[in-house]
PDB file of N, CA and C and ligand atoms in Angstrom:
ATOM      1  N   UNK R 174       2.517  86.222 208.379  1.00  0.00           N
ATOM      2  CA  UNK R 174       1.860  86.058 207.151  1.00  0.00           C
ATOM      3  C   UNK R 174       3.258  84.270 207.135  1.00  0.00           C
ATOM      4  N   UNK R 175       2.545  83.125 205.684  1.00  0.00           N
ATOM      5  CA  UNK R 175       3.144  82.364 205.799  1.00  0.00           C
ATOM      6  C   UNK R 175       3.254  81.803 204.614  1.00  0.00           C
ATOM      7  N   UNK R 176       3.811  80.733 204.795  1.00  0.00           N
ATOM      8  CA  UNK R 176       4.858  80.898 203.294  1.00  0.00           C
ATOM      9  C   UNK R 176       4.116  79.159 202.677  1.00  0.00           C
ATOM     10  N   UNK R 177       4.024  78.747 201.993  1.00  0.00           N
ATOM     11  CA  UNK R 177       3.673  77.060 201.707  1.00  0.00           C
ATOM     12  C   UNK R 177       4.562  76.502 200.929  1.00  0.00           C
ATOM     13  N   UNK R 178       5.437  75.128 201.517  1.00  0.00           N
ATOM     14  CA  UNK R 178       6.248  74.753 200.874  1.00  0.00           C
ATOM     15  C   UNK R 178       5.764  73.800 200.076  1.00  0.00           C
ATOM     16  N   UNK R 179       6.449  74.175 198.505  1.00  0.00           N
ATOM     17  CA  UNK R 179       5.961  73.379 197.493  1.00  0.00           C
ATOM     18  C   UNK R 179       6.313  72.298 197.114  1.00  0.00           C
ATOM     19  N   UNK R 180       6.807  72.407 198.323  1.00  0.00           N
ATOM     20  CA  UNK R 180       6.826  70.122 197.697  1.00  0.00           C
ATOM     21  C   UNK R 180       5.361  68.969 198.376  1.00  0.00           C
ATOM     22  N   UNK R 181       5.787  70.618 199.902  1.00  0.00           N
ATOM     23  CA  UNK R 181       4.434  68.935 200.955  1.00  0.00           C
ATOM     24  C   UNK R 181       3.730  70.118 201.694  1.00  0.00           C
ATOM     25  N   UNK R 182       2.976  71.351 201.042  1.00  0.00           N
ATOM     26  CA  UNK R 182       1.962  71.938 200.986  1.00  0.00           C
ATOM     27  C   UNK R 182       2.371  72.227 203.279  1.00  0.00           C
ATOM     28  N   UNK R 183       3.253  71.948 203.686  1.00  0.00           N
ATOM     29  CA  UNK R 183       3.640  72.469 205.143  1.00  0.00           C
ATOM     30  C   UNK R 183       3.824  73.561 205.504  1.00  0.00           C
ATOM     31  N   UNK R 184       3.190  74.523 205.751  1.00  0.00           N
ATOM     32  CA  UNK R 184       2.993  76.169 206.259  1.00  0.00           C
ATOM     33  C   UNK R 184       4.571  76.162 207.040  1.00  0.00           C
ATOM     34  N   UNK R 185       4.925  76.701 206.398  1.00  0.00           N
ATOM     35  CA  UNK R 185       6.845  77.764 207.249  1.00  0.00           C
ATOM     36  C   UNK R 185       6.378  78.895 207.613  1.00  0.00           C
ATOM     37  N   UNK R 186       7.171  79.780 208.198  1.00  0.00           N
ATOM     38  CA  UNK R 186       6.721  80.484 208.913  1.00  0.00           C
ATOM     39  C   UNK R 186       8.043  81.875 207.700  1.00  0.00           C
ATOM     40  N   UNK R 187       7.229  82.487 207.295  1.00  0.00           N
ATOM     41  CA  UNK R 187       7.699  83.866 206.578  1.00  0.00           C
ATOM     42  C   UNK R 187       9.125  84.948 207.850  1.00  0.00           C
ATOM     43  N   UNK R 188      10.668  84.508 207.719  1.00  0.00           N
ATOM     44  CA  UNK R 188      11.231  85.312 208.442  1.00  0.00           C
ATOM     45  C   UNK R 188      12.120  86.397 207.636  1.00  0.00           C
ATOM     46  N   UNK R 189      11.141  87.173 206.868  1.00  0.00           N
ATOM     47  CA  UNK R 189      11.893  88.347 206.630  1.00  0.00           C
ATOM     48  C   UNK R 189      12.386  88.158 205.133  1.00  0.00           C
ATOM     49  N   UNK R 190      12.247  89.901 204.128  1.00  0.00           N
ATOM     50  CA  UNK R 190      12.376  89.692 203.401  1.00  0.00           C
ATOM     51  C   UNK R 190      14.064  89.561 202.974  1.00  0.00           C
ATOM     52  N   UNK R 191      14.860  89.892 204.544  1.00  0.00           N
ATOM     53  CA  UNK R 191      16.326  89.753 204.516  1.00  0.00           C
ATOM     54  C   UNK R 191      16.480  88.434 204.536  1.00  0.00           C
ATOM     55  N   UNK R 192      15.558  86.856 204.631  1.00  0.00           N
ATOM     56  CA  UNK R 192      15.809  86.026 205.150  1.00  0.00           C
ATOM     57  C   UNK R 192      15.569  84.888 203.759  1.00  0.00           C
ATOM     58  N   UNK R 193      16.519  85.056 202.734  1.00  0.00           N
ATOM     59  CA  UNK R 193      16.414  84.543 201.928  1.00  0.00           C
ATOM     60  C   UNK R 193      16.515  82.568 201.303  1.00  0.00           C
ATOM     61  N   UNK R 194      16.501  82.288 202.270  1.00  0.00           N
ATOM     62  CA  UNK R 194      16.326  80.211 202.434  1.00  0.00           C
ATOM     63  C   UNK R 194      15.822  79.860 203.593  1.00  0.00           C
ATOM     64  N   UNK R 195      15.540  78.884 203.310  1.00  0.00           N
ATOM     65  CA  UNK R 195      13.642  78.302 203.855  1.00  0.00           C
ATOM     66  C   UNK R 195      14.184  77.166 204.085  1.00  0.00           C
ATOM     67  N   UNK R 196      13.776  76.458 205.250  1.00  0.00           N
ATOM     68  CA  UNK R 196      14.130  74.674 205.371  1.00  0.00           C
ATOM     69  C   UNK R 196      12.624  74.352 205.725  1.00  0.00           C
ATOM     70  N   UNK R 197      11.732  73.455 205.216  1.00  0.00           N
ATOM     71  CA  UNK R 197      10.811  72.704 205.525  1.00  0.00           C
ATOM     72  C   UNK R 197      11.484  71.628 206.343  1.00  0.00           C
ATOM     73  N   UNK R 198      10.619  71.526 207.725  1.00  0.00           N
ATOM     74  CA  UNK R 198      10.926  69.981 208.523  1.00  0.00           C
ATOM     75  C   UNK R 198      10.646  69.296 208.266  1.00  0.00           C
ATOM     76  N   UNK R 199       9.103  69.422 207.509  1.00  0.00           N
ATOM     77  CA  UNK R 199       8.293  68.099 207.239  1.00  0.00           C
ATOM     78  C   UNK R 199       9.283  67.337 205.812  1.00  0.00           C
ATOM     79  N   UNK R 200       9.054  67.863 205.070  1.00  0.00           N
ATOM     80  CA  UNK R 200       9.509  67.097 203.897  1.00  0.00           C
ATOM     81  C   UNK R 200      11.385  67.137 203.848  1.00  0.00           C
ATOM     82  N   UNK R 201      12.151  68.070 204.443  1.00  0.00           N
ATOM     83  CA  UNK R 201      13.646  68.182 204.976  1.00  0.00           C
ATOM     84  C   UNK R 201      14.019  69.146 203.902  1.00  0.00           C
ATOM     85  N   UNK R 202      13.249  70.035 202.483  1.00  0.00           N
ATOM     86  CA  UNK R 202      13.534  70.183 201.810  1.00  0.00           C
ATOM     87  C   UNK R 202      14.325  71.681 201.940  1.00  0.00           C
ATOM     88  N   UNK R 203      15.063  71.827 200.997  1.00  0.00           N
ATOM     89  CA  UNK R 203      15.378  73.248 200.948  1.00  0.00           C
ATOM     90  C   UNK R 203      15.535  74.089 200.088  1.00  0.00           C
ATOM     91  N   UNK R 204      14.307  75.794 199.988  1.00  0.00           N
ATOM     92  CA  UNK R 204      13.964  76.741 199.535  1.00  0.00           C
ATOM     93  C   UNK R 204      14.741  78.227 199.523  1.00  0.00           C
ATOM     94  N   UNK R 205      14.456  78.753 198.386  1.00  0.00           N
ATOM     95  CA  UNK R 205      14.327  80.007 197.677  1.00  0.00           C
ATOM     96  C   UNK R 205      13.463  80.654 197.844  1.00  0.00           C
ATOM     97  N   UNK R 206      13.499  81.573 199.224  1.00  0.00           N
ATOM     98  CA  UNK R 206      12.562  82.764 198.619  1.00  0.00           C
ATOM     99  C   UNK R 206      13.043  83.820 197.208  1.00  0.00           C
ATOM    100  N   UNK R 207      11.443  83.556 196.766  1.00  0.00           N
ATOM    101  CA  UNK R 207      11.178  84.303 195.533  1.00  0.00           C
ATOM    102  C   UNK R 207       9.664  85.053 195.355  1.00  0.00           C
ATOM    103  N   UNK R 208      10.696  86.446 195.384  1.00  0.00           N
ATOM    104  CA  UNK R 208       9.566  87.906 195.661  1.00  0.00           C
ATOM    105  C   UNK R 208       8.537  87.940 194.223  1.00  0.00           C
ATOM    106  N   UNK R 209       7.518  87.816 193.447  1.00  0.00           N
ATOM    107  CA  UNK R 209       7.215  88.756 192.376  1.00  0.00           C
ATOM    108  C   UNK R 209       6.630  90.139 192.713  1.00  0.00           C
ATOM    109  N   UNK R 210       6.683  90.211 191.408  1.00  0.00           N
ATOM    110  CA  UNK R 210       5.589  91.700 191.361  1.00  0.00           C
ATOM    111  C   UNK R 210       4.132  91.937 191.178  1.00  0.00           C
ATOM    112  N   UNK R 211       3.524  92.559 191.894  1.00  0.00           N
ATOM    113  CA  UNK R 211       2.139  92.000 192.023  1.00  0.00           C
ATOM    114  C   UNK R 211       0.939  92.700 190.790  1.00  0.00           C
ATOM    115  N   UNK R 212       1.676  92.918 189.842  1.00  0.00           N
ATOM    116  CA  UNK R 212       1.588  93.942 188.936  1.00  0.00           C
ATOM    117  C   UNK R 212       1.806  93.341 187.390  1.00  0.00           C
ATOM    118  N   UNK R 213       2.723  92.827 187.234  1.00  0.00           N
ATOM    119  CA  UNK R 213       3.463  92.105 186.095  1.00  0.00           C
ATOM    120  C   UNK R 213       4.050  90.671 186.268  1.00  0.00           C
ATOM    121  N   UNK R 214       4.294  90.316 186.988  1.00  0.00           N
ATOM    122  CA  UNK R 214       4.536  88.739 188.280  1.00  0.00           C
ATOM    123  C   UNK R 214       5.834  89.209 187.350  1.00  0.00           C
ATOM    124  N   UNK R 215       6.975  89.246 187.726  1.00  0.00           N
ATOM    125  CA  UNK R 215       8.053  89.622 187.502  1.00  0.00           C
ATOM    126  C   UNK R 215       8.809  89.348 188.317  1.00  0.00           C
ATOM    127  N   UNK R 216      10.578  88.631 188.801  1.00  0.00           N
ATOM    128  CA  UNK R 216      11.187  88.708 189.463  1.00  0.00           C
ATOM    129  C   UNK R 216      11.719  90.052 190.194  1.00  0.00           C
ATOM    130  N   UNK R 217      11.607  90.241 191.600  1.00  0.00           N
ATOM    131  CA  UNK R 217      11.874  91.126 192.082  1.00  0.00           C
ATOM    132  C   UNK R 217      13.182  91.677 192.846  1.00  0.00           C
ATOM    133  N   UNK R 218      14.225  92.419 192.355  1.00  0.00           N
ATOM    134  CA  UNK R 218      15.127  92.537 193.096  1.00  0.00           C
ATOM    135  C   UNK R 218      15.008  93.197 194.277  1.00  0.00           C
ATOM    136  N   UNK R 219      16.170  92.493 194.939  1.00  0.00           N
ATOM    137  CA  UNK R 219      16.275  92.485 196.200  1.00  0.00           C
ATOM    138  C   UNK R 219      17.762  93.906 196.578  1.00  0.00           C
ATOM    139  N   UNK R 220      16.896  94.813 197.020  1.00  0.00           N
ATOM    140  CA  UNK R 220      17.588  95.737 197.120  1.00  0.00           C
ATOM    141  C   UNK R 220      18.493  95.879 198.413  1.00  0.00           C
ATOM    142  N   UNK R 221      19.824  95.979 198.880  1.00  0.00           N
ATOM    143  CA  UNK R 221      19.575  96.642 200.021  1.00  0.00           C
ATOM    144  C   UNK R 221      21.137  97.916 200.538  1.00  0.00           C
ATOM    145  N   UNK R 222      20.328  98.342 201.118  1.00  0.00           N
ATOM    146  CA  UNK R 222      21.121  99.748 201.666  1.00  0.00           C
ATOM    147  C   UNK R 222      21.558 100.427 203.286  1.00  0.00           C
ATOM    148  N   UNK R 223      22.371 100.273 203.999  1.00  0.00           N
ATOM    149  CA  UNK R 223      22.408 100.965 205.237  1.00  0.00           C
ATOM    150  C   UNK R 223      20.751  99.273 205.829  1.00  0.00           C
ATOM    151  N   UNK R 224      21.389  98.487 205.808  1.00  0.00           N
ATOM    152  CA  UNK R 224      20.600  98.098 206.774  1.00  0.00           C
ATOM    153  C   UNK R 224      19.083  97.865 206.452  1.00  0.00           C
ATOM    154  N   UNK R 225      18.324  98.808 205.295  1.00  0.00           N
ATOM    155  CA  UNK R 225      17.134  98.406 205.214  1.00  0.00           C
ATOM    156  C   UNK R 225      16.908  97.874 203.848  1.00  0.00           C
ATOM    157  N   UNK R 226      16.045  96.805 203.477  1.00  0.00           N
ATOM    158  CA  UNK R 226      15.787  95.955 202.331  1.00  0.00           C
ATOM    159  C   UNK R 226      14.259  96.552 201.265  1.00  0.00           C
ATOM    160  N   UNK R 227      14.920  96.875 200.751  1.00  0.00           N
ATOM    161  CA  UNK R 227      13.787  97.542 199.312  1.00  0.00           C
ATOM    162  C   UNK R 227      13.184  96.403 197.689  1.00  0.00           C
ATOM    163  N   UNK R 228      12.776  96.018 197.644  1.00  0.00           N
ATOM    164  CA  UNK R 228      12.180  95.685 196.098  1.00  0.00           C
ATOM    165  C   UNK R 228      12.120  96.340 195.226  1.00  0.00           C
ATOM    166  N   UNK R 229      12.590  96.104 194.343  1.00  0.00           N
ATOM    167  CA  UNK R 229      12.944  96.696 193.017  1.00  0.00           C
ATOM    168  C   UNK R 229      12.263  95.874 191.732  1.00  0.00           C
ATOM    169  N   UNK R 230      11.163  96.231 191.181  1.00  0.00           N
ATOM    170  CA  UNK R 230      10.345  95.655 189.550  1.00  0.00           C
ATOM    171  C   UNK R 230      11.671  95.782 188.072  1.00  0.00           C
ATOM    172  N   UNK R 231      12.018  95.378 188.116  1.00  0.00           N
ATOM    173  CA  UNK R 231      12.975  95.895 186.258  1.00  0.00           C
ATOM    174  C   UNK R 231      12.125  96.345 185.241  1.00  0.00           C
ATOM    175  N   UNK R 232      11.241  95.583 185.019  1.00  0.00           N
ATOM    176  CA  UNK R 232      10.246  95.495 184.654  1.00  0.00           C
ATOM    177  C   UNK R 232       8.758  96.702 184.535  1.00  0.00           C
ATOM    178  N   UNK R 233       8.592  96.918 186.086  1.00  0.00           N
ATOM    179  CA  UNK R 233       7.741  98.324 186.431  1.00  0.00           C
ATOM    180  C   UNK R 233       9.200  99.291 186.854  1.00  0.00           C
ATOM    181  N   UNK R 234      10.046  99.435 186.512  1.00  0.00           N
ATOM    182  CA  UNK R 234      10.649 100.641 186.452  1.00  0.00           C
ATOM    183  C   UNK R 234      10.832 101.369 187.874  1.00  0.00           C
ATOM    184  N   UNK R 235      10.556 100.372 189.165  1.00  0.00           N
ATOM    185  CA  UNK R 235       9.347 101.049 190.002  1.00  0.00           C
ATOM    186  C   UNK R 235       9.471 100.022 191.440  1.00  0.00           C
ATOM    187  N   UNK R 236      10.824 100.925 192.526  1.00  0.00           N
ATOM    188  CA  UNK R 236      10.091 100.842 194.013  1.00  0.00           C
ATOM    189  C   UNK R 236       8.924  99.496 194.320  1.00  0.00           C
ATOM    190  N   UNK R 237       9.179  98.484 195.130  1.00  0.00           N
ATOM    191  CA  UNK R 237       7.594  98.083 195.178  1.00  0.00           C
ATOM    192  C   UNK R 237       7.699  97.922 196.569  1.00  0.00           C
ATOM    193  N   UNK R 238       6.448  98.151 197.371  1.00  0.00           N
ATOM    194  CA  UNK R 238       6.581  97.997 198.765  1.00  0.00           C
ATOM    195  C   UNK R 238       6.519  96.602 199.004  1.00  0.00           C
ATOM    196  N   UNK R 239       7.643  96.030 200.406  1.00  0.00           N
ATOM    197  CA  UNK R 239       7.128  94.842 200.928  1.00  0.00           C
ATOM    198  C   UNK R 239       5.677  93.800 201.047  1.00  0.00           C
ATOM    199  N   UNK R 240       5.134  94.423 201.456  1.00  0.00           N
ATOM    200  CA  UNK R 240       3.779  94.176 201.578  1.00  0.00           C
ATOM    201  C   UNK R 240       3.517  93.756 200.171  1.00  0.00           C
ATOM    202  N   UNK R 241       3.183  94.273 199.160  1.00  0.00           N
ATOM    203  CA  UNK R 241       2.507  93.460 198.118  1.00  0.00           C
ATOM    204  C   UNK R 241       3.399  92.681 197.054  1.00  0.00           C
ATOM    205  N   UNK R 242       4.146  92.631 197.669  1.00  0.00           N
ATOM    206  CA  UNK R 242       4.848  91.457 196.414  1.00  0.00           C
ATOM    207  C   UNK R 242       4.189  90.087 197.202  1.00  0.00           C
ATOM    208  N   UNK R 243       4.750  89.226 196.160  1.00  0.00           N
ATOM    209  CA  UNK R 243       3.511  88.066 196.087  1.00  0.00           C
ATOM    210  C   UNK R 243       5.235  86.427 196.690  1.00  0.00           C
ATOM    211  N   UNK R 244       5.111  86.354 197.746  1.00  0.00           N
ATOM    212  CA  UNK R 244       6.142  85.680 197.652  1.00  0.00           C
ATOM    213  C   UNK R 244       5.550  83.993 197.651  1.00  0.00           C
ATOM    214  N   UNK R 245       6.990  83.201 197.558  1.00  0.00           N
ATOM    215  CA  UNK R 245       6.548  81.649 196.817  1.00  0.00           C
ATOM    216  C   UNK R 245       8.055  81.143 197.529  1.00  0.00           C
ATOM    217  N   UNK R 246       8.451  80.081 197.724  1.00  0.00           N
ATOM    218  CA  UNK R 246       9.282  79.199 197.850  1.00  0.00           C
ATOM    219  C   UNK R 246       9.885  78.420 196.226  1.00  0.00           C
ATOM    220  N   UNK R 247      10.710  78.595 196.569  1.00  0.00           N
ATOM    221  CA  UNK R 247      10.877  77.918 194.454  1.00  0.00           C
ATOM    222  C   UNK R 247      12.322  76.165 195.060  1.00  0.00           C
ATOM    223  N   UNK R 248      12.322  75.771 194.781  1.00  0.00           N
ATOM    224  CA  UNK R 248      13.176  74.105 195.634  1.00  0.00           C
ATOM    225  C   UNK R 248      14.820  75.038 194.572  1.00  0.00           C
ATOM    226  N   UNK R 249      15.856  74.481 195.895  1.00  0.00           N
ATOM    227  CA  UNK R 249      16.908  75.039 195.665  1.00  0.00           C
ATOM    228  C   UNK R 249      17.809  74.826 194.811  1.00  0.00           C
TER     229      UNK R 249
HETATM  230 ZN1   ZN X 116       7.899  70.163 202.861  1.00  0.00          ZN
HETATM  231 ZN1   ZN X 117       6.912  94.864 187.707  1.00  0.00          ZN
END
């Protein structure tokens, strides 16, 4: 999976849900990973327990799969 730089559309390699900060070499921008719910579009909370990371939607009140979340990069 690849993420797209919101500034220059450069492709940035996704480093996993636990990697929250990304840097674009093309425009030297710094970005934060934003995970959104595929159903309601709300921001998902990252829950970390015992080395495992999960995503939680406050609006749907349910645990979301990492594979169904919609990932985008947002400027810091
Ligand atoms: Zn860029
Ligand atoms: Zn939701």
